[in-house]
């Protein structure tokens, strides 16, 4: 049987084919980049629920097991961050999938870092991003950057602006001409975190790292210690260290070396609960060494 002759390709079809292919590849690239940007803005940080004993008015059912909550008072627990209502016994088996709601998370300062970024659907706290962007735009050459303090009343004013307006807070030079007010507000944010940027759980490992004298071994130990941090904490630390390294590039003007910045940020980023005064005093030198090493080697460690 003679095969049917193939349909001839028209000149127009031959002309448009490369253009279609190019357009399709560009569209695919745009979709991929949009997906990457979306995932970049909305990371999947895991967060445990912040359950507190609660008395419910009227009949309530557990949102985990769907059974009735019996009793007149303290029938169950409610997540203070997302509003999930469950039995006390069910709270022990609920997955760590808390999705904080802005109706419950009403402040920026003194708020758990992971709770804040999940509530606002960002990679890092807006305070960190906005303050660092402002500092890098107009303050990198300022002498004594981060060492010199701004007026405490104005720093508190910046704090209230973030708590009130969030990402709409105005921290421009029109509102605060002195860059030391912005650096002070950033340091205050880290000091007021209920769980420090370098968490209580990870603190002993970081201090032990600071005690290592061999530079290569210290770097290796620090790399392992970073794995102990929650993802949102680690990402915020990475961003801060990259910024502080850029600050050191202007050391000739601002007089702030990695050692000087380590002195400033060591106690700000690292706090240990329930330490006696002498131990806390001895830890200061290791806190400085840890932060100094993080700044100097941020491109290797993160």
PDB file of N, CA, C and O in Angstrom, residues 131-132 135-136 140 142-149 179-180 182-184 186-187 240 243-244 247 256 260-261 264-265:
ATOM      1  N   UNK A 131      15.242  48.404  58.191  1.00  0.00           N
ATOM      2  CA  UNK A 131      16.322  49.136  58.862  1.00  0.00           C
ATOM      3  C   UNK A 131      17.640  48.961  58.109  1.00  0.00           C
ATOM      4  O   UNK A 131      18.372  49.938  57.886  1.00  0.00           O
ATOM      5  N   UNK A 132      17.945  47.736  57.705  1.00  0.00           N
ATOM      6  CA  UNK A 132      19.199  47.493  56.997  1.00  0.00           C
ATOM      7  C   UNK A 132      19.212  48.218  55.655  1.00  0.00           C
ATOM      8  O   UNK A 132      20.232  48.810  55.262  1.00  0.00           O
ATOM      9  N   UNK A 135      19.869  51.873  56.392  1.00  0.00           N
ATOM     10  CA  UNK A 135      21.254  52.087  56.830  1.00  0.00           C
ATOM     11  C   UNK A 135      22.214  52.011  55.643  1.00  0.00           C
ATOM     12  O   UNK A 135      23.129  52.828  55.511  1.00  0.00           O
ATOM     13  N   UNK A 136      21.996  51.042  54.769  1.00  0.00           N
ATOM     14  CA  UNK A 136      22.893  50.892  53.619  1.00  0.00           C
ATOM     15  C   UNK A 136      22.690  52.002  52.590  1.00  0.00           C
ATOM     16  O   UNK A 136      23.591  52.319  51.824  1.00  0.00           O
ATOM     17  N   UNK A 140      26.398  53.909  55.687  1.00  0.00           N
ATOM     18  CA  UNK A 140      27.561  53.020  55.757  1.00  0.00           C
ATOM     19  C   UNK A 140      28.862  53.748  56.079  1.00  0.00           C
ATOM     20  O   UNK A 140      29.792  53.163  56.630  1.00  0.00           O
ATOM     21  N   UNK A 142      29.035  56.401  58.038  1.00  0.00           N
ATOM     22  CA  UNK A 142      28.862  57.155  59.280  1.00  0.00           C
ATOM     23  C   UNK A 142      29.812  56.646  60.355  1.00  0.00           C
ATOM     24  O   UNK A 142      29.817  55.449  60.685  1.00  0.00           O
ATOM     25  N   UNK A 143      30.605  57.517  60.932  1.00  0.00           N
ATOM     26  CA  UNK A 143      31.597  57.121  61.937  1.00  0.00           C
ATOM     27  C   UNK A 143      30.910  56.545  63.181  1.00  0.00           C
ATOM     28  O   UNK A 143      29.942  57.113  63.695  1.00  0.00           O
ATOM     29  N   UNK A 144      31.422  55.404  63.632  1.00  0.00           N
ATOM     30  CA  UNK A 144      30.870  54.770  64.831  1.00  0.00           C
ATOM     31  C   UNK A 144      29.530  54.105  64.603  1.00  0.00           C
ATOM     32  O   UNK A 144      28.747  53.925  65.553  1.00  0.00           O
ATOM     33  N   UNK A 145      29.237  53.716  63.364  1.00  0.00           N
ATOM     34  CA  UNK A 145      27.956  53.079  63.033  1.00  0.00           C
ATOM     35  C   UNK A 145      27.733  51.856  63.931  1.00  0.00           C
ATOM     36  O   UNK A 145      28.603  50.990  64.038  1.00  0.00           O
ATOM     37  N   UNK A 146      26.576  51.795  64.565  1.00  0.00           N
ATOM     38  CA  UNK A 146      26.167  50.749  65.519  1.00  0.00           C
ATOM     39  C   UNK A 146      26.812  50.908  66.900  1.00  0.00           C
ATOM     40  O   UNK A 146      26.292  50.383  67.884  1.00  0.00           O
ATOM     41  N   UNK A 147      27.949  51.613  66.984  1.00  0.00           N
ATOM     42  CA  UNK A 147      28.567  51.830  68.295  1.00  0.00           C
ATOM     43  C   UNK A 147      27.969  53.044  68.988  1.00  0.00           C
ATOM     44  O   UNK A 147      27.723  53.017  70.196  1.00  0.00           O
ATOM     45  N   UNK A 148      27.715  54.106  68.213  1.00  0.00           N
ATOM     46  CA  UNK A 148      27.132  55.332  68.763  1.00  0.00           C
ATOM     47  C   UNK A 148      25.619  55.156  68.880  1.00  0.00           C
ATOM     48  O   UNK A 148      24.959  54.708  67.944  1.00  0.00           O
ATOM     49  N   UNK A 149      25.088  55.524  70.024  1.00  0.00           N
ATOM     50  CA  UNK A 149      23.647  55.366  70.263  1.00  0.00           C
ATOM     51  C   UNK A 149      22.887  56.625  69.863  1.00  0.00           C
ATOM     52  O   UNK A 149      23.389  57.748  70.035  1.00  0.00           O
ATOM     53  N   UNK A 179      21.074  58.618  61.524  1.00  0.00           N
ATOM     54  CA  UNK A 179      21.081  57.185  61.199  1.00  0.00           C
ATOM     55  C   UNK A 179      21.256  56.328  62.446  1.00  0.00           C
ATOM     56  O   UNK A 179      20.865  55.148  62.466  1.00  0.00           O
ATOM     57  N   UNK A 180      21.807  56.909  63.512  1.00  0.00           N
ATOM     58  CA  UNK A 180      22.003  56.155  64.751  1.00  0.00           C
ATOM     59  C   UNK A 180      20.683  55.790  65.422  1.00  0.00           C
ATOM     60  O   UNK A 180      20.630  54.862  66.236  1.00  0.00           O
ATOM     61  N   UNK A 182      18.129  54.680  63.646  1.00  0.00           N
ATOM     62  CA  UNK A 182      17.726  53.469  62.929  1.00  0.00           C
ATOM     63  C   UNK A 182      18.553  52.274  63.390  1.00  0.00           C
ATOM     64  O   UNK A 182      18.016  51.183  63.598  1.00  0.00           O
ATOM     65  N   UNK A 183      19.868  52.475  63.572  1.00  0.00           N
ATOM     66  CA  UNK A 183      20.700  51.369  64.072  1.00  0.00           C
ATOM     67  C   UNK A 183      20.266  50.991  65.486  1.00  0.00           C
ATOM     68  O   UNK A 183      20.254  49.807  65.846  1.00  0.00           O
ATOM     69  N   UNK A 184      19.898  51.982  66.281  1.00  0.00           N
ATOM     70  CA  UNK A 184      19.422  51.709  67.640  1.00  0.00           C
ATOM     71  C   UNK A 184      18.125  50.933  67.650  1.00  0.00           C
ATOM     72  O   UNK A 184      17.927  50.033  68.476  1.00  0.00           O
ATOM     73  N   UNK A 186      17.146  48.856  65.316  1.00  0.00           N
ATOM     74  CA  UNK A 186      17.434  47.482  64.889  1.00  0.00           C
ATOM     75  C   UNK A 186      18.015  46.675  66.048  1.00  0.00           C
ATOM     76  O   UNK A 186      17.608  45.537  66.286  1.00  0.00           O
ATOM     77  N   UNK A 187      18.955  47.258  66.780  1.00  0.00           N
ATOM     78  CA  UNK A 187      19.546  46.563  67.924  1.00  0.00           C
ATOM     79  C   UNK A 187      18.483  46.296  68.996  1.00  0.00           C
ATOM     80  O   UNK A 187      18.483  45.220  69.607  1.00  0.00           O
ATOM     81  N   UNK A 240      21.699  39.550  58.243  1.00  0.00           N
ATOM     82  CA  UNK A 240      22.365  40.525  59.110  1.00  0.00           C
ATOM     83  C   UNK A 240      23.885  40.450  58.957  1.00  0.00           C
ATOM     84  O   UNK A 240      24.555  41.481  58.867  1.00  0.00           O
ATOM     85  N   UNK A 243      25.081  42.014  55.816  1.00  0.00           N
ATOM     86  CA  UNK A 243      25.035  43.476  55.972  1.00  0.00           C
ATOM     87  C   UNK A 243      26.229  43.973  56.776  1.00  0.00           C
ATOM     88  O   UNK A 243      26.904  44.941  56.377  1.00  0.00           O
ATOM     89  N   UNK A 244      26.521  43.318  57.897  1.00  0.00           N
ATOM     90  CA  UNK A 244      27.628  43.760  58.747  1.00  0.00           C
ATOM     91  C   UNK A 244      28.971  43.620  58.031  1.00  0.00           C
ATOM     92  O   UNK A 244      29.888  44.414  58.256  1.00  0.00           O
ATOM     93  N   UNK A 247      29.315  46.612  56.075  1.00  0.00           N
ATOM     94  CA  UNK A 247      29.698  47.718  56.960  1.00  0.00           C
ATOM     95  C   UNK A 247      31.218  47.762  57.124  1.00  0.00           C
ATOM     96  O   UNK A 247      31.835  48.829  57.071  1.00  0.00           O
ATOM     97  N   UNK A 256      34.501  50.873  61.966  1.00  0.00           N
ATOM     98  CA  UNK A 256      33.867  49.680  62.554  1.00  0.00           C
ATOM     99  C   UNK A 256      34.409  48.413  61.882  1.00  0.00           C
ATOM    100  O   UNK A 256      34.025  48.071  60.761  1.00  0.00           O
ATOM    101  N   UNK A 260      34.993  45.129  66.281  1.00  0.00           N
ATOM    102  CA  UNK A 260      34.155  46.139  66.935  1.00  0.00           C
ATOM    103  C   UNK A 260      32.678  45.779  66.845  1.00  0.00           C
ATOM    104  O   UNK A 260      31.925  45.942  67.814  1.00  0.00           O
ATOM    105  N   UNK A 261      32.261  45.297  65.688  1.00  0.00           N
ATOM    106  CA  UNK A 261      30.860  44.896  65.508  1.00  0.00           C
ATOM    107  C   UNK A 261      30.539  43.676  66.357  1.00  0.00           C
ATOM    108  O   UNK A 261      29.418  43.530  66.849  1.00  0.00           O
ATOM    109  N   UNK A 264      29.701  44.852  69.788  1.00  0.00           N
ATOM    110  CA  UNK A 264      28.365  45.451  69.847  1.00  0.00           C
ATOM    111  C   UNK A 264      27.269  44.392  69.778  1.00  0.00           C
ATOM    112  O   UNK A 264      26.324  44.398  70.576  1.00  0.00           O
ATOM    113  N   UNK A 265      27.408  43.451  68.821  1.00  0.00           N
ATOM    114  CA  UNK A 265      26.313  42.527  68.544  1.00  0.00           C
ATOM    115  C   UNK A 265      26.374  41.210  69.321  1.00  0.00           C
ATOM    116  O   UNK A 265      25.378  40.486  69.367  1.00  0.00           O
TER     117      UNK A 265
END
